[in-house]
CSV table of C-alpha atoms and ligand atoms in Angstrom, one decimal:
chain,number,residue,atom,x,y,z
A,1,UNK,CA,0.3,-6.9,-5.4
A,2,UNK,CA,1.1,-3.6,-4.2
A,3,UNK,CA,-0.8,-0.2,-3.7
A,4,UNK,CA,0.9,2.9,-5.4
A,5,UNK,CA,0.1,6.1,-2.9
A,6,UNK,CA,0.6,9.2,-5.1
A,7,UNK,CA,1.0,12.0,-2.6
A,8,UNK,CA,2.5,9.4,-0.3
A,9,UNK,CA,4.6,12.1,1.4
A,10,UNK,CA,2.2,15.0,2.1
A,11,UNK,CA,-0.7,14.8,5.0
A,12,UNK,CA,-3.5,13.0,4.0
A,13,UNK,CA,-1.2,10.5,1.8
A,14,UNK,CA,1.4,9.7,4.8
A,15,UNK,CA,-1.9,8.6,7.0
A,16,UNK,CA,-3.5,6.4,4.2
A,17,UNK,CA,0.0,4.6,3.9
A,18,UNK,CA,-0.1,4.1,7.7
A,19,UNK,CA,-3.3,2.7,7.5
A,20,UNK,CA,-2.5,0.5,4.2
A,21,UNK,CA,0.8,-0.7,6.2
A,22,UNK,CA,-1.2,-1.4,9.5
A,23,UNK,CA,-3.8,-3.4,7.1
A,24,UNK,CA,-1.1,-5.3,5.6
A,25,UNK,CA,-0.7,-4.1,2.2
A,26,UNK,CA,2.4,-3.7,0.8
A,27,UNK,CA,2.8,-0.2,-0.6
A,28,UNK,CA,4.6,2.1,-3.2
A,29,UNK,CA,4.9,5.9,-3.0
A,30,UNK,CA,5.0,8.1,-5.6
A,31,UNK,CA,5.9,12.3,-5.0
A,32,UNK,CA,7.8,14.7,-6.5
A,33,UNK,CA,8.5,16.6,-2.8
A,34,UNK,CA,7.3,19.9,-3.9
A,35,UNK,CA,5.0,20.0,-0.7
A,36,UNK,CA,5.6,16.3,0.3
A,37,UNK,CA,8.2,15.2,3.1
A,38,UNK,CA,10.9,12.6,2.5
A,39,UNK,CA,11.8,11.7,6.1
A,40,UNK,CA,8.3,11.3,6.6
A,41,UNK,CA,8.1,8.6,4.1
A,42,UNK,CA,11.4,7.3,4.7
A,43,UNK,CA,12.2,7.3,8.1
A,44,UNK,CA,8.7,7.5,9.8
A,45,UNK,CA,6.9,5.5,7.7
A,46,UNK,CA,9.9,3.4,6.3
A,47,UNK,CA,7.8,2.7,2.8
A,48,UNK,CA,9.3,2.8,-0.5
A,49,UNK,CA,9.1,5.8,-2.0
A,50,UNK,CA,10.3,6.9,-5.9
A,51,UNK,CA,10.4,10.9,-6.7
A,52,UNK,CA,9.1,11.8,-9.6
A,53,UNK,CA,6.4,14.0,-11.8
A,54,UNK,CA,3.0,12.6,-12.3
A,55,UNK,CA,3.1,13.6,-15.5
A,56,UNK,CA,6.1,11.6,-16.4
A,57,UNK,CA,4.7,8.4,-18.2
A,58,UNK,CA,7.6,6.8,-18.7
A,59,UNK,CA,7.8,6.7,-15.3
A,60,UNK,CA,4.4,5.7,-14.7
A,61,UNK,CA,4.8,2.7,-17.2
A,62,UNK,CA,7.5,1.7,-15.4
A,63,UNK,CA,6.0,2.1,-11.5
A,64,UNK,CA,2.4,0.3,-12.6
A,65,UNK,CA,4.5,-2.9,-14.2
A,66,UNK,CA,5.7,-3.4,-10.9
A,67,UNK,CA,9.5,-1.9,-12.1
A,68,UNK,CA,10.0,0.0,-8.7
A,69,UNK,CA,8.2,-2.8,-6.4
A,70,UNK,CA,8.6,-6.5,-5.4
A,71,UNK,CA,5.0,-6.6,-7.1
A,72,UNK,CA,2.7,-4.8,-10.0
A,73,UNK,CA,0.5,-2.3,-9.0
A,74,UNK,CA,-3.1,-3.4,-8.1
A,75,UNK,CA,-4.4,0.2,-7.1
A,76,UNK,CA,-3.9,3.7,-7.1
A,77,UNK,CA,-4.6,6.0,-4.4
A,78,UNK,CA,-4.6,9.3,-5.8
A,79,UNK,CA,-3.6,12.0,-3.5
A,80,UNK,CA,-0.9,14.1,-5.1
A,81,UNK,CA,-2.1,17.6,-5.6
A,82,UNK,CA,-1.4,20.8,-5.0
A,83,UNK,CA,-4.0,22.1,-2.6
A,84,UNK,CA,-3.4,26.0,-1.8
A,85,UNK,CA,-6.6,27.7,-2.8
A,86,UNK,CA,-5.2,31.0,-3.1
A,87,UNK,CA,-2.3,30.4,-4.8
A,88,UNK,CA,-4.4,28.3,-7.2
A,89,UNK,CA,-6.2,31.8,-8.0
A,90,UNK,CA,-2.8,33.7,-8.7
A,91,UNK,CA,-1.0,30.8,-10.4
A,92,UNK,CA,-3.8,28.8,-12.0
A,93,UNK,CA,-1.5,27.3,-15.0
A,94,UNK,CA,0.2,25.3,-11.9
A,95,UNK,CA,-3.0,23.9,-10.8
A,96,UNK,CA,-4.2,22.9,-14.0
A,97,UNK,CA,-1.0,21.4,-14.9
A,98,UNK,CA,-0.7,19.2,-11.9
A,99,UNK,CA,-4.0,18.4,-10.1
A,100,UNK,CA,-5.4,18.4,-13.8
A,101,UNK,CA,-2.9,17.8,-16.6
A,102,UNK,CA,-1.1,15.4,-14.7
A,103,UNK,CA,-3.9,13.3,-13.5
A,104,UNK,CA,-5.1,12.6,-16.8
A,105,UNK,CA,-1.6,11.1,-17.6
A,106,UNK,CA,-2.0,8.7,-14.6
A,107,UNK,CA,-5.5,7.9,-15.6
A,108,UNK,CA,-4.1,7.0,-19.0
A,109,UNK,CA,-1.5,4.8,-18.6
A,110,UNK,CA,-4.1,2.7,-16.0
A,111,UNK,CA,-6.0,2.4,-19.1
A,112,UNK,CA,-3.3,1.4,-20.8
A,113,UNK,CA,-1.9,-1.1,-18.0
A,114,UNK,CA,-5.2,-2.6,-17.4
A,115,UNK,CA,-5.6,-3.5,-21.1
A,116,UNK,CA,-2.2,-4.8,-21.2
A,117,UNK,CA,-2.7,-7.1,-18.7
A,118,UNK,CA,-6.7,-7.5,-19.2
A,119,UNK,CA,-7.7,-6.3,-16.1
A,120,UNK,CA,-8.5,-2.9,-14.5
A,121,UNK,CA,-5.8,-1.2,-12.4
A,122,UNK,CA,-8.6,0.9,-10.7
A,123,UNK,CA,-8.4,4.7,-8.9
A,124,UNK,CA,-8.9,5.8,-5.4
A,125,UNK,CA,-9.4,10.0,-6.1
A,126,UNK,CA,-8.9,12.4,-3.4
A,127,UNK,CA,-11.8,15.5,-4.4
A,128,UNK,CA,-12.9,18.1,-2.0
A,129,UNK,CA,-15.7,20.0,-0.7
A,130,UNK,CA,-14.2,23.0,-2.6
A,131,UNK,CA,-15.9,21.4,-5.4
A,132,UNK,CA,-19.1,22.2,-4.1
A,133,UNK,CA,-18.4,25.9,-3.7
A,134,UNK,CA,-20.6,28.2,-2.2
A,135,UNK,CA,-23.4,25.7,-1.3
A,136,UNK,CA,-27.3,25.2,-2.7
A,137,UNK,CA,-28.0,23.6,0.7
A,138,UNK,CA,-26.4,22.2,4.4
A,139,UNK,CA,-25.8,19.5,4.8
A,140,UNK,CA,-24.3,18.9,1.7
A,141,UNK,CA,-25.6,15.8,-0.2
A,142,UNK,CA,-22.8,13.9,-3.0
A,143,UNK,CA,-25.8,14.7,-5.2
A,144,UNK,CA,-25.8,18.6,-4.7
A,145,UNK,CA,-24.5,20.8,-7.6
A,146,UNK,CA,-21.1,21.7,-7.7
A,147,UNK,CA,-20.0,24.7,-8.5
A,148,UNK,CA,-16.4,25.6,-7.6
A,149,UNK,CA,-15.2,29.5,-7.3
A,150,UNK,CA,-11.6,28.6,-7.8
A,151,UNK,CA,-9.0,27.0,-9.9
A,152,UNK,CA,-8.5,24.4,-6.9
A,153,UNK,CA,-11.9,23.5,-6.6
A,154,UNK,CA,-12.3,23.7,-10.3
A,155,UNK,CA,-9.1,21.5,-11.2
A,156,UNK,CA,-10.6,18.8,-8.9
A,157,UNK,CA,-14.1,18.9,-10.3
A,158,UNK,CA,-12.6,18.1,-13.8
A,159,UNK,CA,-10.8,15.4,-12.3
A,160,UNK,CA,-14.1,13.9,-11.8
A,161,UNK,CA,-15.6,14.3,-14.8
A,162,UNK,CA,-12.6,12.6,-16.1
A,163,UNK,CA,-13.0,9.6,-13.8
A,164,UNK,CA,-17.0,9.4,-15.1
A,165,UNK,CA,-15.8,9.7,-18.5
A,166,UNK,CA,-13.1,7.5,-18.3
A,167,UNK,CA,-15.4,4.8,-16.7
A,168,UNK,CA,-17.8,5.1,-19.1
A,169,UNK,CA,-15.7,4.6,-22.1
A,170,UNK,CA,-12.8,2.7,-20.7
A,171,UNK,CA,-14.3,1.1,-18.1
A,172,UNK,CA,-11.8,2.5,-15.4
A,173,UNK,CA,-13.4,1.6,-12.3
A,174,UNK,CA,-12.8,4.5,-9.1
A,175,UNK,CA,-14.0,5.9,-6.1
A,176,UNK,CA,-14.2,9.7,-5.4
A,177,UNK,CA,-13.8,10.9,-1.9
A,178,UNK,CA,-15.0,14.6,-1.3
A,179,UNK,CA,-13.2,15.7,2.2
A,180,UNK,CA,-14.6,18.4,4.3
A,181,UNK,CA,-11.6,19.3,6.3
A,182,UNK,CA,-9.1,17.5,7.4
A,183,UNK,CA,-7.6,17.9,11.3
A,184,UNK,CA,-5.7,16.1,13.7
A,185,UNK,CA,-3.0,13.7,13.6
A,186,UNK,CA,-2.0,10.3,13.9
A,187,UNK,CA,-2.6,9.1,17.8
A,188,UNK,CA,1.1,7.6,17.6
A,189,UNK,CA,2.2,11.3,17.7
A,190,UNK,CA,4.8,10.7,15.1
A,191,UNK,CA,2.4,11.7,11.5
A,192,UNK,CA,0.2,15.0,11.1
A,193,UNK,CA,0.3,18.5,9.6
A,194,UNK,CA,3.1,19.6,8.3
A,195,UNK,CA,2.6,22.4,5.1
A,196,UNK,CA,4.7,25.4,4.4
A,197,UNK,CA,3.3,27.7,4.0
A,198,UNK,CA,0.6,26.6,6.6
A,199,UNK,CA,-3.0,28.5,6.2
A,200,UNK,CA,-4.7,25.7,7.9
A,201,UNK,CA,-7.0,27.1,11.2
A,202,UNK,CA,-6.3,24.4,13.8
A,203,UNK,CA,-2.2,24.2,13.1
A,204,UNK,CA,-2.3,28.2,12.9
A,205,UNK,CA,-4.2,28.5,16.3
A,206,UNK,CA,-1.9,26.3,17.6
A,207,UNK,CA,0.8,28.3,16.6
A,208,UNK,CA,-0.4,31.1,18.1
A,209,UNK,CA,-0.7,29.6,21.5
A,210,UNK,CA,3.4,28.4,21.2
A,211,UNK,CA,3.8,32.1,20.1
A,212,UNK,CA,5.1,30.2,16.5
A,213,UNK,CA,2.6,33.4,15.7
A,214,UNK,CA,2.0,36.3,17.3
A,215,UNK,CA,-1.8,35.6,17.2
A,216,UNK,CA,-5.1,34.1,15.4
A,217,UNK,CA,-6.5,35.7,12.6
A,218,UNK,CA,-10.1,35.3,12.9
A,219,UNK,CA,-10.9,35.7,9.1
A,220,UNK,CA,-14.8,37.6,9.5
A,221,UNK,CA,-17.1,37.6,12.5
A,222,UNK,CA,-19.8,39.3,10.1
A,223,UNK,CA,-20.7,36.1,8.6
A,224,UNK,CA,-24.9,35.2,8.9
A,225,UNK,CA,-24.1,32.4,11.6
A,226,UNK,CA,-24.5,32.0,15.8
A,227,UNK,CA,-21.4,33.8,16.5
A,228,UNK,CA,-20.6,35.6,13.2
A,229,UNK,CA,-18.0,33.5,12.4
A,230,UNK,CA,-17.9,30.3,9.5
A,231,UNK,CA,-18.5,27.2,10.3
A,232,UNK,CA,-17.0,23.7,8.8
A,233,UNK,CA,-16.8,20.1,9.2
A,234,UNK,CA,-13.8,19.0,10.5
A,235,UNK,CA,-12.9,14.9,9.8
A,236,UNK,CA,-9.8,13.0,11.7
A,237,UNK,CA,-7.2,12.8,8.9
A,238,UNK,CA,-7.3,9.0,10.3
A,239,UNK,CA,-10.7,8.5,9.8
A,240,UNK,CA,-9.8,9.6,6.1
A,241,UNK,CA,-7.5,7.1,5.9
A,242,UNK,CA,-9.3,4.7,7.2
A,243,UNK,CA,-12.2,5.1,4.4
A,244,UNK,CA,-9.6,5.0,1.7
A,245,UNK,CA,-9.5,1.4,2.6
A,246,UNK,CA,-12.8,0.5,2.0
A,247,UNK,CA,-12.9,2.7,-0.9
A,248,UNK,CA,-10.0,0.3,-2.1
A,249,UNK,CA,-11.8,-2.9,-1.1
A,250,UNK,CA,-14.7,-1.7,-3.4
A,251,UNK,CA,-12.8,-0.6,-6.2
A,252,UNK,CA,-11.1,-3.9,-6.1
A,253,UNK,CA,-13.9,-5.7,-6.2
A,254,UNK,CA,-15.4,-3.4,-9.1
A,255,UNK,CA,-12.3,-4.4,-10.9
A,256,UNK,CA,-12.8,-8.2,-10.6
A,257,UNK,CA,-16.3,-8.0,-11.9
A,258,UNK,CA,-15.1,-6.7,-14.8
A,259,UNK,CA,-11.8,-8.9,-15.0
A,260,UNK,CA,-14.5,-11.7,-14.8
A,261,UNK,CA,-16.2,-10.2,-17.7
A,262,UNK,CA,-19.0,-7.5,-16.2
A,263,UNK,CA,-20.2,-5.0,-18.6
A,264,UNK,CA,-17.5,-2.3,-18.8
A,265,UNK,CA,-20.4,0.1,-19.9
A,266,UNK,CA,-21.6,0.0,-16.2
A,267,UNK,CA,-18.6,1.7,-14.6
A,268,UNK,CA,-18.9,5.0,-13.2
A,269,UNK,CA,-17.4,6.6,-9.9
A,270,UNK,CA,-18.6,6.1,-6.7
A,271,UNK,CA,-18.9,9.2,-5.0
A,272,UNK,CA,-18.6,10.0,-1.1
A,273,UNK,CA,-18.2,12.6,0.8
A,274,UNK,CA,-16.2,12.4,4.0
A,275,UNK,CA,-17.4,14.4,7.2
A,276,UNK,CA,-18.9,13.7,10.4
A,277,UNK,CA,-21.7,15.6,9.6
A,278,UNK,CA,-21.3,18.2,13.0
A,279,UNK,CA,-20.2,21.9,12.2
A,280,UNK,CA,-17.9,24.3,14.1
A,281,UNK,CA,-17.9,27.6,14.2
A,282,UNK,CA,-14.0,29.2,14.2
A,283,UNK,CA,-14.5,30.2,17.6
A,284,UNK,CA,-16.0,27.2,18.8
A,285,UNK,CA,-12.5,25.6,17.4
A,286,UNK,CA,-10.3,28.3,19.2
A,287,UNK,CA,-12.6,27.5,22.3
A,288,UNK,CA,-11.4,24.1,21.9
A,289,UNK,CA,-8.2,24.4,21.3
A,290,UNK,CA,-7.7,26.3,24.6
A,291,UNK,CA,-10.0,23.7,26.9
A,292,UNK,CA,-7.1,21.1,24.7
A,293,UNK,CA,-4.5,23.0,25.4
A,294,UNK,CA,-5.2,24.7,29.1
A,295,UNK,CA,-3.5,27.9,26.7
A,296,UNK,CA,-5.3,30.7,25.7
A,297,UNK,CA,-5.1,31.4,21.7
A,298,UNK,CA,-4.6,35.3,21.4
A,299,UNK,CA,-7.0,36.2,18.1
A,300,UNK,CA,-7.4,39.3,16.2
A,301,UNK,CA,-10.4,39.6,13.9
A,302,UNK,CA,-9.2,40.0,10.4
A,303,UNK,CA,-11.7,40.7,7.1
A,304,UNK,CA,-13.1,37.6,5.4
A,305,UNK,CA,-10.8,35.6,3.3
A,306,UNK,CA,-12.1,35.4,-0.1
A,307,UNK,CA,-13.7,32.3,-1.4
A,308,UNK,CA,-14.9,31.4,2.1
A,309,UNK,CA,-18.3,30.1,2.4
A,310,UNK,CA,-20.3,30.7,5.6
A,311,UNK,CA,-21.5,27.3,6.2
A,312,UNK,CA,-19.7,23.4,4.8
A,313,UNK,CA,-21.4,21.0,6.2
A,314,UNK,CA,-21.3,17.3,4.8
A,315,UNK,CA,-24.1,14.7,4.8
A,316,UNK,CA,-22.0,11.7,4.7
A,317,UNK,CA,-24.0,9.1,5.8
A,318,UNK,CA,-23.8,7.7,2.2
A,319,UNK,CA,-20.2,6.4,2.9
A,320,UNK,CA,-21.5,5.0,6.8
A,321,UNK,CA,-24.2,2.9,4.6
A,322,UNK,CA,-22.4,2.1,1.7
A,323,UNK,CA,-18.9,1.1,2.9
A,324,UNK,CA,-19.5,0.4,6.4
A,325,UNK,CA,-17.2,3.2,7.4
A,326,UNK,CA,-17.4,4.6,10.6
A,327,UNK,CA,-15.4,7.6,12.3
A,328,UNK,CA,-13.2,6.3,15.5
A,329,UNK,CA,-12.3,10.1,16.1
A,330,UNK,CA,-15.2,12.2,15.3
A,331,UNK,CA,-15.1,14.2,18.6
A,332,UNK,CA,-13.7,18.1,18.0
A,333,UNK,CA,-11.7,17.7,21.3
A,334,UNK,CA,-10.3,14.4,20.4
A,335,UNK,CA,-9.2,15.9,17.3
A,336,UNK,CA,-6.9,18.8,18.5
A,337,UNK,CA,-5.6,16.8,21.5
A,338,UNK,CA,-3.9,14.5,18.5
A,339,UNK,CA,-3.0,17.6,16.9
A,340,UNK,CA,-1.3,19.1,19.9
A,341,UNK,CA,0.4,16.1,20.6
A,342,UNK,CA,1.9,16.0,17.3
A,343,UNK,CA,2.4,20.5,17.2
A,344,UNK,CA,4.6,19.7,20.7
A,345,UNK,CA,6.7,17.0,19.3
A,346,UNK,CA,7.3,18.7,16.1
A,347,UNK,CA,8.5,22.0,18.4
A,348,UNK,CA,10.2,20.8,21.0
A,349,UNK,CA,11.8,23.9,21.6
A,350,UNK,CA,9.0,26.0,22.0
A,351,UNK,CA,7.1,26.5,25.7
B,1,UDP,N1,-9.6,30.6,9.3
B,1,UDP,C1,-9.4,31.7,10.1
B,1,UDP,N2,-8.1,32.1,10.4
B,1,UDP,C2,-7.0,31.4,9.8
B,1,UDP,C3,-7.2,30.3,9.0
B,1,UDP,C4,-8.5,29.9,8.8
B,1,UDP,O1,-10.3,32.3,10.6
B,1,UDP,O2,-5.9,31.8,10.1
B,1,UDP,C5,-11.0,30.1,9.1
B,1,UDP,C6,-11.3,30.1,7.6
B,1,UDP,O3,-11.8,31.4,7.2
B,1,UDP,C7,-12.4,29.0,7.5
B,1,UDP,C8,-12.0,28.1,8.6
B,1,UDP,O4,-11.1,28.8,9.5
B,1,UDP,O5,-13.6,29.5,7.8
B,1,UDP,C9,-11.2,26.9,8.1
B,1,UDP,O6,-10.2,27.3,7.3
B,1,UDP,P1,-9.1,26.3,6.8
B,1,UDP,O7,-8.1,27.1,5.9
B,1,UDP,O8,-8.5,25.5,7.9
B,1,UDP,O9,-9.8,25.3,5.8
B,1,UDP,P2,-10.8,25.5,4.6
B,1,UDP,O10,-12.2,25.6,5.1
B,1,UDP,O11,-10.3,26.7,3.8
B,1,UDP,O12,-10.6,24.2,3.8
């Protein structure tokens, strides 16, 4: 049976099919390429991959019956999505449409295939800290109210209440994933960060020390932390990968309860935050990055971004208990040495 990998092509997609492949799994992707890569898919990864809308059921029908692979779909890893927080505030019709609209297609016809064949095809979902908005507390528990304070953040929230609705009534079993913020790239040196337009801090600092970009904008150093400037939680985009297969082993196994006749009136998400639990401040990154790099990063302090919290900070011991998941790359150093590796042999060109 295989694993469909929505968002197969983009960052966080091309490491969980790396990490499927290296498990074993045979996998399917599915992307339209609006953000995604094709060679990546293609040539690095060498996986299957159909192009297509989410929202496309025909399609989906088709993909989930096993039409575009040697075998039916067993499970979905759902990370297609389209993840620009500010354009999400100047074109929220796009985000809603996609991350939200589109998903509740997919989440449909797995109803529909799972009663077809009389089993659940259950849901890996990709949510985000963004759901949490501007925090009650730090660390941030899975149980602390959410409150997102964009159209991002929001469109992912309702994809959760979807997926406890959905379990509740249809008994679609899935596991949420909230991710601090991603970093870092594949130790192979041939997967990472590749977006366009890229807004990310660690790719951007890099960039400014290849002179990609005349320099770092340090976005506030007025904010009420050590050094004035915000702090987050940054997780090895392998690491995420990595929990996606546990969180696939225990939907699975959620699914064969209930194939074996469990109560479907149990179901409900399993909800997990991803993090390592250790903040950074942006300067302690930059600082980093140059130690890394042996380069300085030439900065410039800017006015706060909107929509920025101070402080993200996960608790996220609850996937270390439950699923047995355990970062092999939580150190900040480790981190941007993959990420260099991978900015160099992206730009060869560049000093
Ligand atoms: N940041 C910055 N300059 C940049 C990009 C980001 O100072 O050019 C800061 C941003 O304000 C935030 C942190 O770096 O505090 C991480 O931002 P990023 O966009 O990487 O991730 P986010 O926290 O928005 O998911």
């Amino acid at each position: 049976m295989t694993i469909l990998v929505t968002g197969g092509a983009g960052y966080i997609g091309s490491h969980a099919v790396r990490a499927l492949q290296r498990a074993g799994l045979p996998v399917l992707v599915l992307d339209n390429l609006v953000y995604g890569h094709r060679a990546i898919v293609e040539q690095v990864l060498q996986a299957p991959l159909v192009i297509g809308q989410l929202g496309d059921r025909d399609l989906l029908e088709s993909v989930l019956r096993g039409e575009r692979s040697a075998s039916p779909i067993q499970a979905v890893l759902h990370f297609a999505a389209y993840a620009y927080v500010g354009e999400s505030v100047v074109d929220p019709a796009k985000y809603y449409r996609n991350n939200l609209g589109d998903t509740l297609t997919l989440l449909e016809a797995l109803v529909a295939e799972g009663r077809r064949r009389g089993s659940p095809v259950p849901i890996v979902f990709s949510s985000t800290c963004a759901t949490y908005g501007v925090p009650e507390q730090v660390p941030i528990l899975e149980t602390t109210p959410q409150h997102p304070i964009n159209p991002y953040g929001h469109s992912k929230r309702m994809v959760e209440q979807l997926l406890h609705d959905f379990g509740a009534a249809y008994g679609l079993p899935s596991v949420i994933f909230r991710y601090f913020n991603a970093a870092g790239a594949d130790p192979a040196g041939d997967l990472g960060e590749d977006h366009d337009p890229e807004t990310h801090l660690i790719p951007l600092a890099l960039d400014a020390i290849t002179g990609r970009l005349p320099c770092l904008r340090i976005f506030g150093d007025d904010y009420p932390t050590a050094d004035g400037t915000c702090i987050r939680d940054y997780i090895h985009v392998s690491d995420l990968a990595d929990a996606h297969l546990l969180g696939l082993r225990r939907v699975e196994a959620e699914a064969r309860r209930l194939a074996d006749g469990g109560d479907p009136a149990t179901v409900k998400p399993a909800i997990f935050n991803l993090g390592n639990g250790k903040g950074y401040s942006v300067r302690e990154v930059i600082q980093a990055a140059e130690a890394v790099t042996g380069r300085p990063v030439p900065t410039l302090v800017a006015p706060r971004r909107p929509g920025d919290p101070p402080v993200l900070l996960a608790a996220a011991a609850a996937a270390q208990r439950e699923l047995g998941w355990r970062p092999r790359f939580p150190e900040l150093e480790v981190i941007l040495a993959h990420a260099w590796a991978w900015h160099q042999r992206r730009h060869p060109q560049l000093p």
